[in-house]
PDB file of C-alpha atoms in Angstrom:
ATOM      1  CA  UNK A   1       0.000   0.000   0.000  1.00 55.00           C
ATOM      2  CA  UNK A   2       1.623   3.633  -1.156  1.00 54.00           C
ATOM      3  CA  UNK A   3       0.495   7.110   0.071  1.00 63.00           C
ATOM      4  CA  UNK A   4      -0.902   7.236  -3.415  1.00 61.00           C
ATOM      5  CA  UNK A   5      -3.049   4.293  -3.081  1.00 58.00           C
ATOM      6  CA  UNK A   6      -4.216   5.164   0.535  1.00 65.00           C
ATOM      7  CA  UNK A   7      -5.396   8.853  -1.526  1.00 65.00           C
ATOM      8  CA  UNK A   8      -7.009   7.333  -4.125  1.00 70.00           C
ATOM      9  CA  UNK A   9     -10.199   6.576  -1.854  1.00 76.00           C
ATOM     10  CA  UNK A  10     -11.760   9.817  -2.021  1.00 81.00           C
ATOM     11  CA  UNK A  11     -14.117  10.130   0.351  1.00 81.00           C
ATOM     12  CA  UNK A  12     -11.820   8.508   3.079  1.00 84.00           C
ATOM     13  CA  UNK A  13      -8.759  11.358   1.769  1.00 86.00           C
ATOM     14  CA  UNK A  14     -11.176  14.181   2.092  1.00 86.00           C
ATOM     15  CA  UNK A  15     -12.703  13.472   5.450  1.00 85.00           C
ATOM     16  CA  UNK A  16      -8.874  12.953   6.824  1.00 87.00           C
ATOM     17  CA  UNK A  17      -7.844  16.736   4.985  1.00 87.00           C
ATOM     18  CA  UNK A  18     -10.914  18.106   7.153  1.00 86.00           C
ATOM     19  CA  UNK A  19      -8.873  17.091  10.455  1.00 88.00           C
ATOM     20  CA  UNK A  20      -7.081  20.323  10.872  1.00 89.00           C
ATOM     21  CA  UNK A  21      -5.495  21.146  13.810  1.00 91.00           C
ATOM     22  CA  UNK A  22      -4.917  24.633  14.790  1.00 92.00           C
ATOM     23  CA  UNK A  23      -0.811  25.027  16.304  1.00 93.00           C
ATOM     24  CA  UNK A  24      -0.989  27.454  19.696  1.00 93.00           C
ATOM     25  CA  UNK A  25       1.905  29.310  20.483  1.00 93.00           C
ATOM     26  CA  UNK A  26       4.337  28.037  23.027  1.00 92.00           C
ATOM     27  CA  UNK A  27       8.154  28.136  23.232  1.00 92.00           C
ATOM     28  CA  UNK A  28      10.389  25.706  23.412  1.00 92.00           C
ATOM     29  CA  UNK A  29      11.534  25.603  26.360  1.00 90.00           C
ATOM     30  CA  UNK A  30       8.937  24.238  29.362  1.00 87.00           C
ATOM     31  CA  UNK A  31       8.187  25.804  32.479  1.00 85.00           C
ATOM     32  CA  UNK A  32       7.671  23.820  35.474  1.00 85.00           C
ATOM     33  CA  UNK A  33       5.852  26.647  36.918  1.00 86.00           C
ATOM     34  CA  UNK A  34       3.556  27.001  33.586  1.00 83.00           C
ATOM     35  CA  UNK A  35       2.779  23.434  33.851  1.00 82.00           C
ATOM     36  CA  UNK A  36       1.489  23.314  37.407  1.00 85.00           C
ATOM     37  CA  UNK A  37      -1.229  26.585  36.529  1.00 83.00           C
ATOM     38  CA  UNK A  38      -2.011  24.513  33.711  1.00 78.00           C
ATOM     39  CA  UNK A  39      -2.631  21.474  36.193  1.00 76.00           C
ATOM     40  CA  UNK A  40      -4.346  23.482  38.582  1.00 78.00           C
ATOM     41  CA  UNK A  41      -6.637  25.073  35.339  1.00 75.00           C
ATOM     42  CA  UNK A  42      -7.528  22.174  33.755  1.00 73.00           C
ATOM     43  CA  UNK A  43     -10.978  20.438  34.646  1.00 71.00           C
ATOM     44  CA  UNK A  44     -11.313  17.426  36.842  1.00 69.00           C
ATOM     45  CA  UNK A  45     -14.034  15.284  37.340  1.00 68.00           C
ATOM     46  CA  UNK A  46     -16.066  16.093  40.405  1.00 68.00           C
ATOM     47  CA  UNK A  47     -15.715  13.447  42.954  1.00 68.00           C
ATOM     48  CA  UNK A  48     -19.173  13.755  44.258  1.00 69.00           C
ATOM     49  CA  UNK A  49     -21.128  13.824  40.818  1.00 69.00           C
ATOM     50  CA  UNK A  50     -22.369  10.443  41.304  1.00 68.00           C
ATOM     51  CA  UNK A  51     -24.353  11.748  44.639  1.00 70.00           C
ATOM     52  CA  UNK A  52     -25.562  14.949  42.835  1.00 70.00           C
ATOM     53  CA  UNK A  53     -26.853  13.234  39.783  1.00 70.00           C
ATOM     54  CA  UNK A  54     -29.595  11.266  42.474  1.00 74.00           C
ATOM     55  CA  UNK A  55     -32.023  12.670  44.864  1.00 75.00           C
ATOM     56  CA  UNK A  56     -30.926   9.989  47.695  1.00 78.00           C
ATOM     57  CA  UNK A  57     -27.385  11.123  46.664  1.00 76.00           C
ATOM     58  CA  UNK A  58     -28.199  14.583  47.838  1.00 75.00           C
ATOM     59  CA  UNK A  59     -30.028  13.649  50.712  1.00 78.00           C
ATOM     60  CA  UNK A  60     -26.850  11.464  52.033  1.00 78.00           C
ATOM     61  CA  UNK A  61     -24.535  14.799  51.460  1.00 78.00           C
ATOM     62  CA  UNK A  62     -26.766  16.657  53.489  1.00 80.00           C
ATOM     63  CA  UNK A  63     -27.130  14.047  56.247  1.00 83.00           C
ATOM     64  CA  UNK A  64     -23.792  12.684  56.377  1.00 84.00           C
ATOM     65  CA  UNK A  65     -22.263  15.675  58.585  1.00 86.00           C
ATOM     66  CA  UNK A  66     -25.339  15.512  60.660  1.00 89.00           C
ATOM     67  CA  UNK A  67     -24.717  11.719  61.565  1.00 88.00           C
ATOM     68  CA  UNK A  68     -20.746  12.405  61.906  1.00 90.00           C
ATOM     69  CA  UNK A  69     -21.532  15.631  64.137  1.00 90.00           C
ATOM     70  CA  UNK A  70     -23.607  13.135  66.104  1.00 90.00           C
ATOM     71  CA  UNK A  71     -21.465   9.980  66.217  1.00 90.00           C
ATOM     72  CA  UNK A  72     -19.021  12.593  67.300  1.00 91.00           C
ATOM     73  CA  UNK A  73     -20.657  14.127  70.077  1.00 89.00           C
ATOM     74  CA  UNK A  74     -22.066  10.922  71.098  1.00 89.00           C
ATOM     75  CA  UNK A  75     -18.211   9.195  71.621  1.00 89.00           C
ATOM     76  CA  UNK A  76     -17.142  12.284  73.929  1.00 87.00           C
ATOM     77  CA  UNK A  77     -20.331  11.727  76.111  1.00 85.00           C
ATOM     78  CA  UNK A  78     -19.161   7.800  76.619  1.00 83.00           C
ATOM     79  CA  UNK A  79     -15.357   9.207  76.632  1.00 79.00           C
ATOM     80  CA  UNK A  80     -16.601  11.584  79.604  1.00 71.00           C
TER      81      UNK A  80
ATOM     82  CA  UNK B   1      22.602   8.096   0.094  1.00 46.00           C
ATOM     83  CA  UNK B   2      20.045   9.920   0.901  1.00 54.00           C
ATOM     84  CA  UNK B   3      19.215  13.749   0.221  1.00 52.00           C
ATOM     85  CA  UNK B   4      19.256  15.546   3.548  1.00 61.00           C
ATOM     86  CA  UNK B   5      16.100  18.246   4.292  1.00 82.00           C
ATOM     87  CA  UNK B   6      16.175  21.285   5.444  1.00 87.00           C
ATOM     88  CA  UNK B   7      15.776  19.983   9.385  1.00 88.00           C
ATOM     89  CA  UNK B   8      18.513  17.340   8.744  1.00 90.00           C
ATOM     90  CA  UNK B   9      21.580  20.110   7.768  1.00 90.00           C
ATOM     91  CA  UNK B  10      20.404  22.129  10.875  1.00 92.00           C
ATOM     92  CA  UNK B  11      20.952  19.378  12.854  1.00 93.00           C
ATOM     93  CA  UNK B  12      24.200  18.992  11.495  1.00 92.00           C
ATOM     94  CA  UNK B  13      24.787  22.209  12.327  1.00 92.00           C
ATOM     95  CA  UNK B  14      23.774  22.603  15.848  1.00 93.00           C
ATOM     96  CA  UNK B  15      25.696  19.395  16.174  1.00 92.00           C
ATOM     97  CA  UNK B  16      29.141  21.277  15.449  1.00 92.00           C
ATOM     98  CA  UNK B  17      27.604  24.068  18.009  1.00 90.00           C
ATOM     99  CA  UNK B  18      25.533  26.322  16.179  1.00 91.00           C
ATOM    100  CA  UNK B  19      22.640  26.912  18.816  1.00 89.00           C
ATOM    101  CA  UNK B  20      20.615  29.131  16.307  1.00 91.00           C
ATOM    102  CA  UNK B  21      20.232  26.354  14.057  1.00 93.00           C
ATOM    103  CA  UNK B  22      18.198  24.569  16.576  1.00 94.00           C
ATOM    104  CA  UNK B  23      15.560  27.663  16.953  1.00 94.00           C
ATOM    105  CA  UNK B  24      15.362  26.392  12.771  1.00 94.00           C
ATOM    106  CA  UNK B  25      14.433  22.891  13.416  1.00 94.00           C
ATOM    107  CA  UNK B  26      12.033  24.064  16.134  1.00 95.00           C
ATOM    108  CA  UNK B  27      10.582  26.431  13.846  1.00 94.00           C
ATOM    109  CA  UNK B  28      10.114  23.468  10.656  1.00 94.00           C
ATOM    110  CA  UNK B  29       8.971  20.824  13.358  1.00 94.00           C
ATOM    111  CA  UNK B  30       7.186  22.002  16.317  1.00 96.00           C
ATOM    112  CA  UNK B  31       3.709  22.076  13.577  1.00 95.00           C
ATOM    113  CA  UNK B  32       4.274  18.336  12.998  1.00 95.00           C
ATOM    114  CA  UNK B  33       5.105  16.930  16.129  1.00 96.00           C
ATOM    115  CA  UNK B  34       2.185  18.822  17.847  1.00 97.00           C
ATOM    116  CA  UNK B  35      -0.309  18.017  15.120  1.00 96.00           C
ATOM    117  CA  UNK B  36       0.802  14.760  15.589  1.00 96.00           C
ATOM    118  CA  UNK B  37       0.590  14.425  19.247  1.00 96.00           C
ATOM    119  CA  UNK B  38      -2.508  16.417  19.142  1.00 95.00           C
ATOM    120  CA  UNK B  39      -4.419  14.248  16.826  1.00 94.00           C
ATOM    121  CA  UNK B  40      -3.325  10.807  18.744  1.00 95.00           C
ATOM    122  CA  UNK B  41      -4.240  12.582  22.367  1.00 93.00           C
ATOM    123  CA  UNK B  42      -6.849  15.242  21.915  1.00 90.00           C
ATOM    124  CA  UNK B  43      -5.155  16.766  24.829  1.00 90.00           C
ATOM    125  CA  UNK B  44      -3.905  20.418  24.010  1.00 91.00           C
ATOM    126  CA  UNK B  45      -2.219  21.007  27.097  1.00 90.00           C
ATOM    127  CA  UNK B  46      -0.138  17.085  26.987  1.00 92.00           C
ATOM    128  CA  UNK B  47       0.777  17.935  23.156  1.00 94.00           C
ATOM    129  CA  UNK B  48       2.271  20.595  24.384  1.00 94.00           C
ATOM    130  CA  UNK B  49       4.283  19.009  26.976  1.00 94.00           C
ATOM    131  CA  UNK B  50       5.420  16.106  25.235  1.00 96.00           C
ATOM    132  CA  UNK B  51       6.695  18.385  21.820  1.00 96.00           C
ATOM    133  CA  UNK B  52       8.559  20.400  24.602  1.00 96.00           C
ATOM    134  CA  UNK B  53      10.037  17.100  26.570  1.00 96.00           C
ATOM    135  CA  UNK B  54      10.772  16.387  22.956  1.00 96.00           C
ATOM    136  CA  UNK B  55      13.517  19.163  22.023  1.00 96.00           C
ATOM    137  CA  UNK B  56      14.727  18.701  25.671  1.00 95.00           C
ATOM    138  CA  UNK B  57      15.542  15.526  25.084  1.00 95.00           C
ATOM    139  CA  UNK B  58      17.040  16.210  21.487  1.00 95.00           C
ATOM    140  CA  UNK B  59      19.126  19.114  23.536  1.00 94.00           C
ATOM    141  CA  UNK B  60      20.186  16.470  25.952  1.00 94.00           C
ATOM    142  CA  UNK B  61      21.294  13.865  23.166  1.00 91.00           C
ATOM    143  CA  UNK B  62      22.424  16.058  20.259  1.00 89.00           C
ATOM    144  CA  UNK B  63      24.970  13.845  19.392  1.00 90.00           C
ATOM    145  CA  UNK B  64      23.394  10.580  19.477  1.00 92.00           C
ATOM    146  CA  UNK B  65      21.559  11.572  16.421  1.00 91.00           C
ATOM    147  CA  UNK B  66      23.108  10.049  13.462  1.00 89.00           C
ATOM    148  CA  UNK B  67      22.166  10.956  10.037  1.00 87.00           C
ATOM    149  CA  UNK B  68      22.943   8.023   8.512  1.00 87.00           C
ATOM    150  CA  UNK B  69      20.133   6.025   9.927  1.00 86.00           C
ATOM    151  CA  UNK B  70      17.547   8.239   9.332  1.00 87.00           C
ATOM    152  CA  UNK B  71      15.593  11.545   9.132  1.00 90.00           C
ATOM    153  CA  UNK B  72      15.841  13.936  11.864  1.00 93.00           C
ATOM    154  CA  UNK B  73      11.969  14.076  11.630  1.00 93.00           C
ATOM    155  CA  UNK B  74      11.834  10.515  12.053  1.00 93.00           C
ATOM    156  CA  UNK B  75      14.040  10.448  15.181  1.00 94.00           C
ATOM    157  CA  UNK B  76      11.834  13.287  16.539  1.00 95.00           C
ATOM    158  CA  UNK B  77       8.793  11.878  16.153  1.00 96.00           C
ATOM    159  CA  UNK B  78      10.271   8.024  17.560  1.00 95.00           C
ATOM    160  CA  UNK B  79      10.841  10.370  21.154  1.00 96.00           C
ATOM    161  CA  UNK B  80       7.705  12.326  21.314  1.00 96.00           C
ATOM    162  CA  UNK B  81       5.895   9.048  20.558  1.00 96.00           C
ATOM    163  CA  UNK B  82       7.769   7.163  23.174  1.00 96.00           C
ATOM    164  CA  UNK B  83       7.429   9.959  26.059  1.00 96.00           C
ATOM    165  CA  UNK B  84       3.610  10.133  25.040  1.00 96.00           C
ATOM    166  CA  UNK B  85       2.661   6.710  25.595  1.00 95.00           C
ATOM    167  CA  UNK B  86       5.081   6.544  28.425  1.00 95.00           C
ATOM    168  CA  UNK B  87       3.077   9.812  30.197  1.00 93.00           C
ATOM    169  CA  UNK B  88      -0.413   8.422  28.904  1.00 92.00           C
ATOM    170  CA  UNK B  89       0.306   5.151  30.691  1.00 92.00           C
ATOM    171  CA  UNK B  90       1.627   7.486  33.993  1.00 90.00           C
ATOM    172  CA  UNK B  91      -2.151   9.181  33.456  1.00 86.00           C
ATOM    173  CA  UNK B  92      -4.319   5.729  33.546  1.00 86.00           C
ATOM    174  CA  UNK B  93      -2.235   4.548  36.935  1.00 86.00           C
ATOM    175  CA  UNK B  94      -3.270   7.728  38.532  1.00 81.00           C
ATOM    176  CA  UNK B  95      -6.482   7.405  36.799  1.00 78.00           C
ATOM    177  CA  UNK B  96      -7.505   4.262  38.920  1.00 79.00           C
ATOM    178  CA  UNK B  97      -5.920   5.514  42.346  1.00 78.00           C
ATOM    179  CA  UNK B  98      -7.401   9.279  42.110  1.00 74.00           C
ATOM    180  CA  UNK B  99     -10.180   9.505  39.504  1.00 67.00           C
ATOM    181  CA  UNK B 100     -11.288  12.773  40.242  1.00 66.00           C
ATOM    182  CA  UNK B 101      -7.805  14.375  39.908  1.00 64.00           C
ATOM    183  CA  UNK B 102      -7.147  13.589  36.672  1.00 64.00           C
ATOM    184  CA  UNK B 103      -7.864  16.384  33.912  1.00 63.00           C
ATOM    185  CA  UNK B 104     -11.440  16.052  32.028  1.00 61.00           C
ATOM    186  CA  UNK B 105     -10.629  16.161  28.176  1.00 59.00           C
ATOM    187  CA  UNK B 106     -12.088  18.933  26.427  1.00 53.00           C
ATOM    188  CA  UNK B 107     -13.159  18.902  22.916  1.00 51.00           C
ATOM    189  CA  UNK B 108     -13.502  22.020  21.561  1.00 48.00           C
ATOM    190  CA  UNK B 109     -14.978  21.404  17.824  1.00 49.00           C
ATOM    191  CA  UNK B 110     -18.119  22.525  16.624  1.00 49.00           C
ATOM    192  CA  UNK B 111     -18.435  21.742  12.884  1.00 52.00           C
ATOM    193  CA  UNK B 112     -20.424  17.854  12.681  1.00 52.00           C
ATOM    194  CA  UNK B 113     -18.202  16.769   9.869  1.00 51.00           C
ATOM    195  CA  UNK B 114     -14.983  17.447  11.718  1.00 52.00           C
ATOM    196  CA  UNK B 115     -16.529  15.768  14.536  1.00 55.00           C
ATOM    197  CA  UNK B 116     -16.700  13.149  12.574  1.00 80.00           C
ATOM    198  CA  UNK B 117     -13.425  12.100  11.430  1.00 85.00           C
ATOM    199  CA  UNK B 118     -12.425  13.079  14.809  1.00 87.00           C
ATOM    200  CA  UNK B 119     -14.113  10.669  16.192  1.00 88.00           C
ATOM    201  CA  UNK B 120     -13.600   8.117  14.184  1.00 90.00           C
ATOM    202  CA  UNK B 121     -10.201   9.062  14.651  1.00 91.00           C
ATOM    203  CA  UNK B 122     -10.282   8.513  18.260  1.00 91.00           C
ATOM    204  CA  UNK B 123     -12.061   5.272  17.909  1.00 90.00           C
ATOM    205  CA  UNK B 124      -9.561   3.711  16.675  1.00 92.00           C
ATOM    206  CA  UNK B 125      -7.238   1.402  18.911  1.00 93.00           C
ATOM    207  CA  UNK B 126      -3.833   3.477  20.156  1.00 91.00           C
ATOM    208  CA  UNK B 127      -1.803   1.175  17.973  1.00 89.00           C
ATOM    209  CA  UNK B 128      -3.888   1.507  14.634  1.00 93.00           C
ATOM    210  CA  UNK B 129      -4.181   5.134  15.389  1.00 94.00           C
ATOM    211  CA  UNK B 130      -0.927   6.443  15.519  1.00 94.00           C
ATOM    212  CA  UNK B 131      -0.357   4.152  11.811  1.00 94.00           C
ATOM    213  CA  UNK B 132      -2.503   6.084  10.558  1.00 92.00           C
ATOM    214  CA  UNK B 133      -1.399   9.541  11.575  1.00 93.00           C
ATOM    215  CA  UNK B 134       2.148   9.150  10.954  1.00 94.00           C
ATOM    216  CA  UNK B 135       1.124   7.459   7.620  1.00 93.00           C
ATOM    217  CA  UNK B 136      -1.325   9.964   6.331  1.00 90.00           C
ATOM    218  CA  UNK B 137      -0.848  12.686   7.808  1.00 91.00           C
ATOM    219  CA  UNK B 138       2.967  13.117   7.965  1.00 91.00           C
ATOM    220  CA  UNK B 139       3.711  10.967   4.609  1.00 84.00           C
ATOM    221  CA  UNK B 140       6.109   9.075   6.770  1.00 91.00           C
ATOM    222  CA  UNK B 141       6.725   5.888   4.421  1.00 91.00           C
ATOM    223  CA  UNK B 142       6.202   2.409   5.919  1.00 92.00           C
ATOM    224  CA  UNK B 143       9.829   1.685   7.036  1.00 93.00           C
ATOM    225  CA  UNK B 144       9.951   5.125   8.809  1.00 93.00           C
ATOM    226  CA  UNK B 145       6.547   4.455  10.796  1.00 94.00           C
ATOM    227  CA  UNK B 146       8.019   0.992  11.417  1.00 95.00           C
ATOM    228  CA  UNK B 147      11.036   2.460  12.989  1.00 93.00           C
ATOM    229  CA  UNK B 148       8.893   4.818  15.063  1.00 94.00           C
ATOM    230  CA  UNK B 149       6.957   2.854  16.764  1.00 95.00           C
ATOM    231  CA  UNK B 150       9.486   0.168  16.796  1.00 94.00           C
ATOM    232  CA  UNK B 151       7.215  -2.658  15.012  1.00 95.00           C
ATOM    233  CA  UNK B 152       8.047  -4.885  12.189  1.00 95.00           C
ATOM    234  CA  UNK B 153       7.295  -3.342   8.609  1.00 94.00           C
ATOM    235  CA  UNK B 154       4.255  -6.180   8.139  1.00 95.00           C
ATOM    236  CA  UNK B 155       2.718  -4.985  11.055  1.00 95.00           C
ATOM    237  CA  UNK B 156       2.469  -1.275  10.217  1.00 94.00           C
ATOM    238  CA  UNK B 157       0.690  -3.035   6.254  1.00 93.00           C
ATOM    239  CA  UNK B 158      -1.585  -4.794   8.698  1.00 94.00           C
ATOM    240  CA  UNK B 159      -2.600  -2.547  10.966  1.00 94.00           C
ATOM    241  CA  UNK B 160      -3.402   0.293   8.241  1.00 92.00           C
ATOM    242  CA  UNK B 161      -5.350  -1.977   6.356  1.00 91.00           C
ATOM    243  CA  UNK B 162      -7.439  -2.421   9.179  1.00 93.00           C
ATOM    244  CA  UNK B 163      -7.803   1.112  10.348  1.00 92.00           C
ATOM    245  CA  UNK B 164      -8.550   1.962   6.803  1.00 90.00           C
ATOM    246  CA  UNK B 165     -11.168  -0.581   6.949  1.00 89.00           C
ATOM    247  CA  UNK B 166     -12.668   0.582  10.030  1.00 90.00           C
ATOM    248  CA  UNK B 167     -12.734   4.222   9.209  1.00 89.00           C
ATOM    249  CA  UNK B 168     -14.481   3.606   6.164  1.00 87.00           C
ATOM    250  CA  UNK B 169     -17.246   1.512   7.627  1.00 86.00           C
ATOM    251  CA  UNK B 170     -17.244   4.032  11.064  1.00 84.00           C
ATOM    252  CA  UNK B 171     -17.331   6.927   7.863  1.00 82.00           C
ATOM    253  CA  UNK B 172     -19.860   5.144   6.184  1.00 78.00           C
ATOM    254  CA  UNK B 173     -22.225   4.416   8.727  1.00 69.00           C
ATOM    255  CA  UNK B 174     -22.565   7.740  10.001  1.00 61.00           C
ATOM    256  CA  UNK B 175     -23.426   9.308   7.046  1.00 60.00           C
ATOM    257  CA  UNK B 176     -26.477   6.426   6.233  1.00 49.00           C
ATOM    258  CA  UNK B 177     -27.407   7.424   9.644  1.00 56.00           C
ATOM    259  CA  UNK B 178     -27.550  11.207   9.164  1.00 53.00           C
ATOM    260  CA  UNK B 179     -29.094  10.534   5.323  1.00 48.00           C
ATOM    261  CA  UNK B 180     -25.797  11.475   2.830  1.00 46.00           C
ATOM    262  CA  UNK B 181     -26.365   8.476   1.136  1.00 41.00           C
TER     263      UNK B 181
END
């Protein structure tokens, strides 16, 4: 198989030429310090989607510090 | 023997200590490498990390380049490919232990038929992916994709006949879906 032959499908060639990809400026050197504000920038998943996305999910957010609060208080009463 | 490019006689000469010549090779590959990395990844921010660790590294070991074996393109594209999988396997590990740390990709494409071939793209496994690319997009013949990714010359036939395959029918089927046809 040649470049040539690969081109000669040419529906497959022109949907490939539509992939353009647009170069940003950056040197060449890297900065360590760049890097982490890019780290820092860039989205992350949020850990308690999975509770959000449910109505029991929210309810267990809302009543989880209640119970630790509680299970809290209630150990320094046996403690004391 | 071979005709050198452009990239290859600056390399020469930034071997015998002409730094400015390696601003030049920066300048002629810096579009490939990221397009390259870009396209594989769809990460802008690890395409540009990787093309950077990539002229580090070529700062590091100027003089193991040897123009004899091959093209300086080549050789640049065999260490950007080998640091990318290297940090994309680094990214799954911390994937599993801390899931919600780990950046959210971010396509940011609009037109449907770009989407498209995008997608299909991406579909593809790692392996028949970056054939592809290096094949199509950087008109890297087979021995120099071969030597890239460090795979017998069969395998790189092989694998683009089956990517080619697959994009066609992943092509084809969205546009019965959406009505072209």
């Amino acid at each position: 198989m040649t470049q040539e032959s690969f081109k000669e499908d040419h529906h497959l060639s022109a949907k490939l030429e539509e992939y353009h990809v647009d170069i940003p400026d950056f040197p060449m050197k890297p900065s360590r310090w760049a890097r982490f504000i890019r780290f820092m920038a860039s989205p992350a998943k949020d850990p308690l989607e999975p509770f959000i996305s449910s109505e029991n999910g929210v309810m267990m957010l809302k009543f989880v510090p209640i119970m630790g609060v509680a299970a809290i208080t209630l150990t320094h009463i046996f403690i004391h | 023997m071979r005709l050198n490019d452009r990239e290859d006689e600056l390399m020469i000469a930034y071997q015998k200590g002409d730094n400015e010549a390696l601003e030049g090779i920066y300048t002629l590959l810096k579009p490939p490498l990221y397009s390259f990395v870009f396209r594989y990844s769809r990460d802008e921010h690890l395409s540009i990390d990787i093309v950077q660790d990539t002229f580090v590294k070529l700062q590091r070991h100027k003089h193991d380049y040897n123009p004899e074996k091959g093209k300086l393109k080549s050789y640049l594209f065999q260490i950007a490919y080998r640091l990318l999988i290297t940090k994309l396997n680094r990214r799954k590990r911390w994937k599993k232990l801390l899931p919600f740390l780990t950046p959210v990709q971010n396509d940011g494409l609009h037109l449907s038929d770009r989407i498209t071939i995008r997608e299909a793209i991406a579909k593809l496994p790692d392996t028949q992916r970056a054939v592809v690319l290096l094949y199509y997009y950087h008109e890297l013949s087979q021995d120099e994709v071969a030597q890239i990714l460090a795979i017998p010359k069969g395998t790189v036939k092989s694998r683009l006949h089956v990517a080619i395959k697959r994009l066609r029918e992943e092509l084809e089927g969205n546009e019965y879906d959406s009505g072209v046809f």
